[in-house]
Amino acid sequence: MKVVILAGGHGTRLAEYTRTTPKPMVEIAGKPILSHVMEIFQSYGFDDFIIAAGYKKEVITDYYKDSKKFKNIDIVDTGKDTLTGGRLLRLKDMFKKDENFFMTYGDGLCDLNLDDLKDFHFKHKKLATVTAVHPPVRFGELMIEGEKVVKFEEKPQAKSGWINGGFFVLNYKIFDYIKNDNTIFERDPMIKLVLEKNLMAFKHEGFWKCMDNLRDKILLDQMYDEKKNL
């Protein structure tokens, strides 16, 4: 199965780095987070990558042009200001009718079992599967007995509630839900899928982390250095 990675946004909330490099090329533990994302798929034997690039595409192209680790990689210019749905739509001609494929973003890491995700998608026979994860808690969580703190956990995951974890399996028919470059995939297409009962959720209880800002980058660096979860 092909793997589409959306990697063309401006990454303005990580401006400390993205003035000169696209967000997926910001390094975690010495290599781009995009490489970490591809390694997740590669570890399950999925190594046919399509990178939907845009902002500073040349940085991605230059980095991977002679890659020995990622040999089957197409880097496609999907426009500097194209939105997420539009980027996906621009790749339509790269797929066969009724083909299923993975899609994710170039800034999120997790320990998801991709074989289980794929099997779940094929079993329910709907058009789309989204991986659901628990949102991280913004501040440290205190467990208190009486007036005594008995446990402190820095930014744990919430025990209830689910959010879009960014790892999808989609069917070719998804392109019918996208109008143009200005379509945000996470809005009209997903809402329509829900209304038509064509979107299923694969629940992932394990590690998940998105690099949304500088604090997230620092935390991921620390986690990698401590060999936790990655």
PDB file of N, CA and C in Angstrom, residues 111-162:
ATOM      1  N   ASP A 111       3.200   4.736  18.260  1.00  0.00           N
ATOM      2  CA  ASP A 111       3.593   3.329  18.200  1.00  0.00           C
ATOM      3  C   ASP A 111       2.423   2.466  17.716  1.00  0.00           C
ATOM      4  N   LEU A 112       1.681   3.004  16.774  1.00  0.00           N
ATOM      5  CA  LEU A 112       0.513   2.355  16.206  1.00  0.00           C
ATOM      6  C   LEU A 112       0.894   1.078  15.457  1.00  0.00           C
ATOM      7  N   ASN A 113       0.065   0.028  15.600  1.00  0.00           N
ATOM      8  CA  ASN A 113       0.250  -1.193  14.817  1.00  0.00           C
ATOM      9  C   ASN A 113      -0.446  -0.985  13.475  1.00  0.00           C
ATOM     10  N   LEU A 114       0.329  -0.747  12.437  1.00  0.00           N
ATOM     11  CA  LEU A 114      -0.226  -0.422  11.133  1.00  0.00           C
ATOM     12  C   LEU A 114      -0.908  -1.603  10.465  1.00  0.00           C
ATOM     13  N   ASP A 115      -0.459  -2.809  10.771  1.00  0.00           N
ATOM     14  CA  ASP A 115      -1.140  -3.995  10.234  1.00  0.00           C
ATOM     15  C   ASP A 115      -2.552  -4.098  10.790  1.00  0.00           C
ATOM     16  N   ASP A 116      -2.696  -3.821  12.080  1.00  0.00           N
ATOM     17  CA  ASP A 116      -4.027  -3.846  12.694  1.00  0.00           C
ATOM     18  C   ASP A 116      -4.915  -2.755  12.116  1.00  0.00           C
ATOM     19  N   LEU A 117      -4.337  -1.572  11.891  1.00  0.00           N
ATOM     20  CA  LEU A 117      -5.095  -0.467  11.295  1.00  0.00           C
ATOM     21  C   LEU A 117      -5.585  -0.847   9.904  1.00  0.00           C
ATOM     22  N   LYS A 118      -4.695  -1.412   9.105  1.00  0.00           N
ATOM     23  CA  LYS A 118      -5.055  -1.821   7.741  1.00  0.00           C
ATOM     24  C   LYS A 118      -6.144  -2.893   7.756  1.00  0.00           C
ATOM     25  N   ASP A 119      -5.969  -3.902   8.602  1.00  0.00           N
ATOM     26  CA  ASP A 119      -6.953  -4.994   8.680  1.00  0.00           C
ATOM     27  C   ASP A 119      -8.321  -4.471   9.118  1.00  0.00           C
ATOM     28  N   PHE A 120      -8.320  -3.542  10.060  1.00  0.00           N
ATOM     29  CA  PHE A 120      -9.564  -2.933  10.536  1.00  0.00           C
ATOM     30  C   PHE A 120     -10.283  -2.233   9.386  1.00  0.00           C
ATOM     31  N   HIS A 121      -9.518  -1.504   8.590  1.00  0.00           N
ATOM     32  CA  HIS A 121     -10.099  -0.763   7.462  1.00  0.00           C
ATOM     33  C   HIS A 121     -10.741  -1.708   6.447  1.00  0.00           C
ATOM     34  N   PHE A 122     -10.035  -2.745   6.077  1.00  0.00           N
ATOM     35  CA  PHE A 122     -10.564  -3.665   5.083  1.00  0.00           C
ATOM     36  C   PHE A 122     -11.753  -4.461   5.616  1.00  0.00           C
ATOM     37  N   LYS A 123     -11.768  -4.673   6.903  1.00  0.00           N
ATOM     38  CA  LYS A 123     -12.860  -5.451   7.489  1.00  0.00           C
ATOM     39  C   LYS A 123     -14.173  -4.685   7.471  1.00  0.00           C
ATOM     40  N   HIS A 124     -14.152  -3.388   7.797  1.00  0.00           N
ATOM     41  CA  HIS A 124     -15.419  -2.652   7.868  1.00  0.00           C
ATOM     42  C   HIS A 124     -15.907  -2.168   6.502  1.00  0.00           C
ATOM     43  N   LYS A 125     -15.025  -2.127   5.497  1.00  0.00           N
ATOM     44  CA  LYS A 125     -15.405  -1.850   4.106  1.00  0.00           C
ATOM     45  C   LYS A 125     -16.007  -0.456   3.888  1.00  0.00           C
ATOM     46  N   LYS A 126     -15.665   0.481   4.748  1.00  0.00           N
ATOM     47  CA  LYS A 126     -16.078   1.869   4.559  1.00  0.00           C
ATOM     48  C   LYS A 126     -14.987   2.603   3.767  1.00  0.00           C
ATOM     49  N   LEU A 127     -15.239   3.867   3.446  1.00  0.00           N
ATOM     50  CA  LEU A 127     -14.285   4.615   2.623  1.00  0.00           C
ATOM     51  C   LEU A 127     -13.066   5.108   3.391  1.00  0.00           C
ATOM     52  N   ALA A 128     -13.232   5.333   4.693  1.00  0.00           N
ATOM     53  CA  ALA A 128     -12.138   5.963   5.435  1.00  0.00           C
ATOM     54  C   ALA A 128     -12.051   5.457   6.870  1.00  0.00           C
ATOM     55  N   THR A 129     -10.815   5.370   7.337  1.00  0.00           N
ATOM     56  CA  THR A 129     -10.536   5.037   8.732  1.00  0.00           C
ATOM     57  C   THR A 129      -9.607   6.100   9.304  1.00  0.00           C
ATOM     58  N   VAL A 130      -9.968   6.627  10.464  1.00  0.00           N
ATOM     59  CA  VAL A 130      -9.102   7.573  11.162  1.00  0.00           C
ATOM     60  C   VAL A 130      -8.636   6.927  12.460  1.00  0.00           C
ATOM     61  N   THR A 131      -7.387   7.123  12.796  1.00  0.00           N
ATOM     62  CA  THR A 131      -6.879   6.642  14.070  1.00  0.00           C
ATOM     63  C   THR A 131      -7.252   7.639  15.161  1.00  0.00           C
ATOM     64  N   ALA A 132      -7.938   7.155  16.177  1.00  0.00           N
ATOM     65  CA  ALA A 132      -8.357   7.999  17.294  1.00  0.00           C
ATOM     66  C   ALA A 132      -7.385   7.819  18.453  1.00  0.00           C
ATOM     67  N   VAL A 133      -6.940   8.928  19.008  1.00  0.00           N
ATOM     68  CA  VAL A 133      -6.007   8.891  20.140  1.00  0.00           C
ATOM     69  C   VAL A 133      -6.536   9.794  21.247  1.00  0.00           C
ATOM     70  N   HIS A 134      -6.034   9.579  22.454  1.00  0.00           N
ATOM     71  CA  HIS A 134      -6.399  10.446  23.568  1.00  0.00           C
ATOM     72  C   HIS A 134      -5.572  11.730  23.499  1.00  0.00           C
ATOM     73  N   PRO A 135      -6.207  12.882  23.686  1.00  0.00           N
ATOM     74  CA  PRO A 135      -5.460  14.140  23.627  1.00  0.00           C
ATOM     75  C   PRO A 135      -4.522  14.282  24.817  1.00  0.00           C
ATOM     76  N   PRO A 136      -3.355  14.888  24.604  1.00  0.00           N
ATOM     77  CA  PRO A 136      -2.466  15.139  25.731  1.00  0.00           C
ATOM     78  C   PRO A 136      -3.025  16.246  26.618  1.00  0.00           C
ATOM     79  N   VAL A 137      -2.774  16.128  27.893  1.00  0.00           N
ATOM     80  CA  VAL A 137      -3.176  17.170  28.830  1.00  0.00           C
ATOM     81  C   VAL A 137      -2.138  18.289  28.764  1.00  0.00           C
ATOM     82  N   ARG A 138      -2.599  19.522  28.673  1.00  0.00           N
ATOM     83  CA  ARG A 138      -1.672  20.640  28.473  1.00  0.00           C
ATOM     84  C   ARG A 138      -0.760  20.863  29.668  1.00  0.00           C
ATOM     85  N   PHE A 139      -1.292  20.704  30.884  1.00  0.00           N
ATOM     86  CA  PHE A 139      -0.495  20.965  32.074  1.00  0.00           C
ATOM     87  C   PHE A 139      -0.285  19.677  32.858  1.00  0.00           C
ATOM     88  N   GLY A 140       0.672  19.701  33.743  1.00  0.00           N
ATOM     89  CA  GLY A 140       0.938  18.538  34.575  1.00  0.00           C
ATOM     90  C   GLY A 140      -0.280  18.171  35.416  1.00  0.00           C
ATOM     91  N   GLU A 141      -0.487  16.895  35.612  1.00  0.00           N
ATOM     92  CA  GLU A 141      -1.665  16.405  36.329  1.00  0.00           C
ATOM     93  C   GLU A 141      -1.284  15.983  37.748  1.00  0.00           C
ATOM     94  N   LEU A 142      -2.022  16.482  38.707  1.00  0.00           N
ATOM     95  CA  LEU A 142      -1.785  16.148  40.106  1.00  0.00           C
ATOM     96  C   LEU A 142      -2.820  15.142  40.586  1.00  0.00           C
ATOM     97  N   MET A 143      -2.361  14.122  41.306  1.00  0.00           N
ATOM     98  CA  MET A 143      -3.270  13.225  42.011  1.00  0.00           C
ATOM     99  C   MET A 143      -3.138  13.540  43.493  1.00  0.00           C
ATOM    100  N   ILE A 144      -4.268  13.897  44.136  1.00  0.00           N
ATOM    101  CA  ILE A 144      -4.240  14.392  45.508  1.00  0.00           C
ATOM    102  C   ILE A 144      -5.129  13.542  46.401  1.00  0.00           C
ATOM    103  N   GLU A 145      -4.590  13.170  47.526  1.00  0.00           N
ATOM    104  CA  GLU A 145      -5.368  12.492  48.565  1.00  0.00           C
ATOM    105  C   GLU A 145      -5.387  13.399  49.782  1.00  0.00           C
ATOM    106  N   GLY A 146      -6.578  13.888  50.135  1.00  0.00           N
ATOM    107  CA  GLY A 146      -6.658  14.895  51.188  1.00  0.00           C
ATOM    108  C   GLY A 146      -6.017  16.166  50.690  1.00  0.00           C
ATOM    109  N   GLU A 147      -4.916  16.562  51.351  1.00  0.00           N
ATOM    110  CA  GLU A 147      -4.170  17.728  50.884  1.00  0.00           C
ATOM    111  C   GLU A 147      -2.773  17.350  50.424  1.00  0.00           C
ATOM    112  N   LYS A 148      -2.527  16.065  50.332  1.00  0.00           N
ATOM    113  CA  LYS A 148      -1.200  15.574  49.985  1.00  0.00           C
ATOM    114  C   LYS A 148      -1.144  15.144  48.522  1.00  0.00           C
ATOM    115  N   VAL A 149      -0.152  15.641  47.808  1.00  0.00           N
ATOM    116  CA  VAL A 149       0.055  15.207  46.429  1.00  0.00           C
ATOM    117  C   VAL A 149       0.697  13.826  46.447  1.00  0.00           C
ATOM    118  N   VAL A 150       0.026  12.850  45.854  1.00  0.00           N
ATOM    119  CA  VAL A 150       0.550  11.477  45.851  1.00  0.00           C
ATOM    120  C   VAL A 150       1.142  11.091  44.503  1.00  0.00           C
ATOM    121  N   LYS A 151       0.858  11.892  43.473  1.00  0.00           N
ATOM    122  CA  LYS A 151       1.439  11.591  42.170  1.00  0.00           C
ATOM    123  C   LYS A 151       1.398  12.828  41.298  1.00  0.00           C
ATOM    124  N   PHE A 152       2.495  13.056  40.567  1.00  0.00           N
ATOM    125  CA  PHE A 152       2.524  14.138  39.588  1.00  0.00           C
ATOM    126  C   PHE A 152       2.959  13.552  38.260  1.00  0.00           C
ATOM    127  N   GLU A 153       2.202  13.853  37.209  1.00  0.00           N
ATOM    128  CA  GLU A 153       2.517  13.344  35.882  1.00  0.00           C
ATOM    129  C   GLU A 153       2.560  14.508  34.909  1.00  0.00           C
ATOM    130  N   GLU A 154       3.704  14.709  34.264  1.00  0.00           N
ATOM    131  CA  GLU A 154       3.879  15.819  33.337  1.00  0.00           C
ATOM    132  C   GLU A 154       3.238  15.510  31.995  1.00  0.00           C
ATOM    133  N   LYS A 155       2.222  16.290  31.620  1.00  0.00           N
ATOM    134  CA  LYS A 155       1.527  16.178  30.341  1.00  0.00           C
ATOM    135  C   LYS A 155       1.129  14.738  30.007  1.00  0.00           C
ATOM    136  N   PRO A 156       0.358  14.079  30.857  1.00  0.00           N
ATOM    137  CA  PRO A 156      -0.110  12.738  30.517  1.00  0.00           C
ATOM    138  C   PRO A 156      -1.180  12.812  29.442  1.00  0.00           C
ATOM    139  N   GLN A 157      -1.591  11.664  28.946  1.00  0.00           N
ATOM    140  CA  GLN A 157      -2.713  11.645  28.020  1.00  0.00           C
ATOM    141  C   GLN A 157      -4.010  11.587  28.808  1.00  0.00           C
ATOM    142  N   ALA A 158      -5.011  12.268  28.278  1.00  0.00           N
ATOM    143  CA  ALA A 158      -6.309  12.259  28.935  1.00  0.00           C
ATOM    144  C   ALA A 158      -6.876  10.845  28.948  1.00  0.00           C
ATOM    145  N   LYS A 159      -7.586  10.519  29.996  1.00  0.00           N
ATOM    146  CA  LYS A 159      -8.137   9.170  30.117  1.00  0.00           C
ATOM    147  C   LYS A 159      -9.457   9.026  29.368  1.00  0.00           C
ATOM    148  N   SER A 160     -10.057  10.134  29.006  1.00  0.00           N
ATOM    149  CA  SER A 160     -11.311  10.079  28.259  1.00  0.00           C
ATOM    150  C   SER A 160     -11.262  11.061  27.113  1.00  0.00           C
ATOM    151  N   GLY A 161     -12.078  10.847  26.104  1.00  0.00           N
ATOM    152  CA  GLY A 161     -12.084  11.720  24.949  1.00  0.00           C
ATOM    153  C   GLY A 161     -11.129  11.232  23.873  1.00  0.00           C
ATOM    154  N   TRP A 162     -11.461  11.525  22.635  1.00  0.00           N
ATOM    155  CA  TRP A 162     -10.651  11.079  21.502  1.00  0.00           C
ATOM    156  C   TRP A 162     -10.474  12.231  20.525  1.00  0.00           C
TER     157      TRP A 162
END
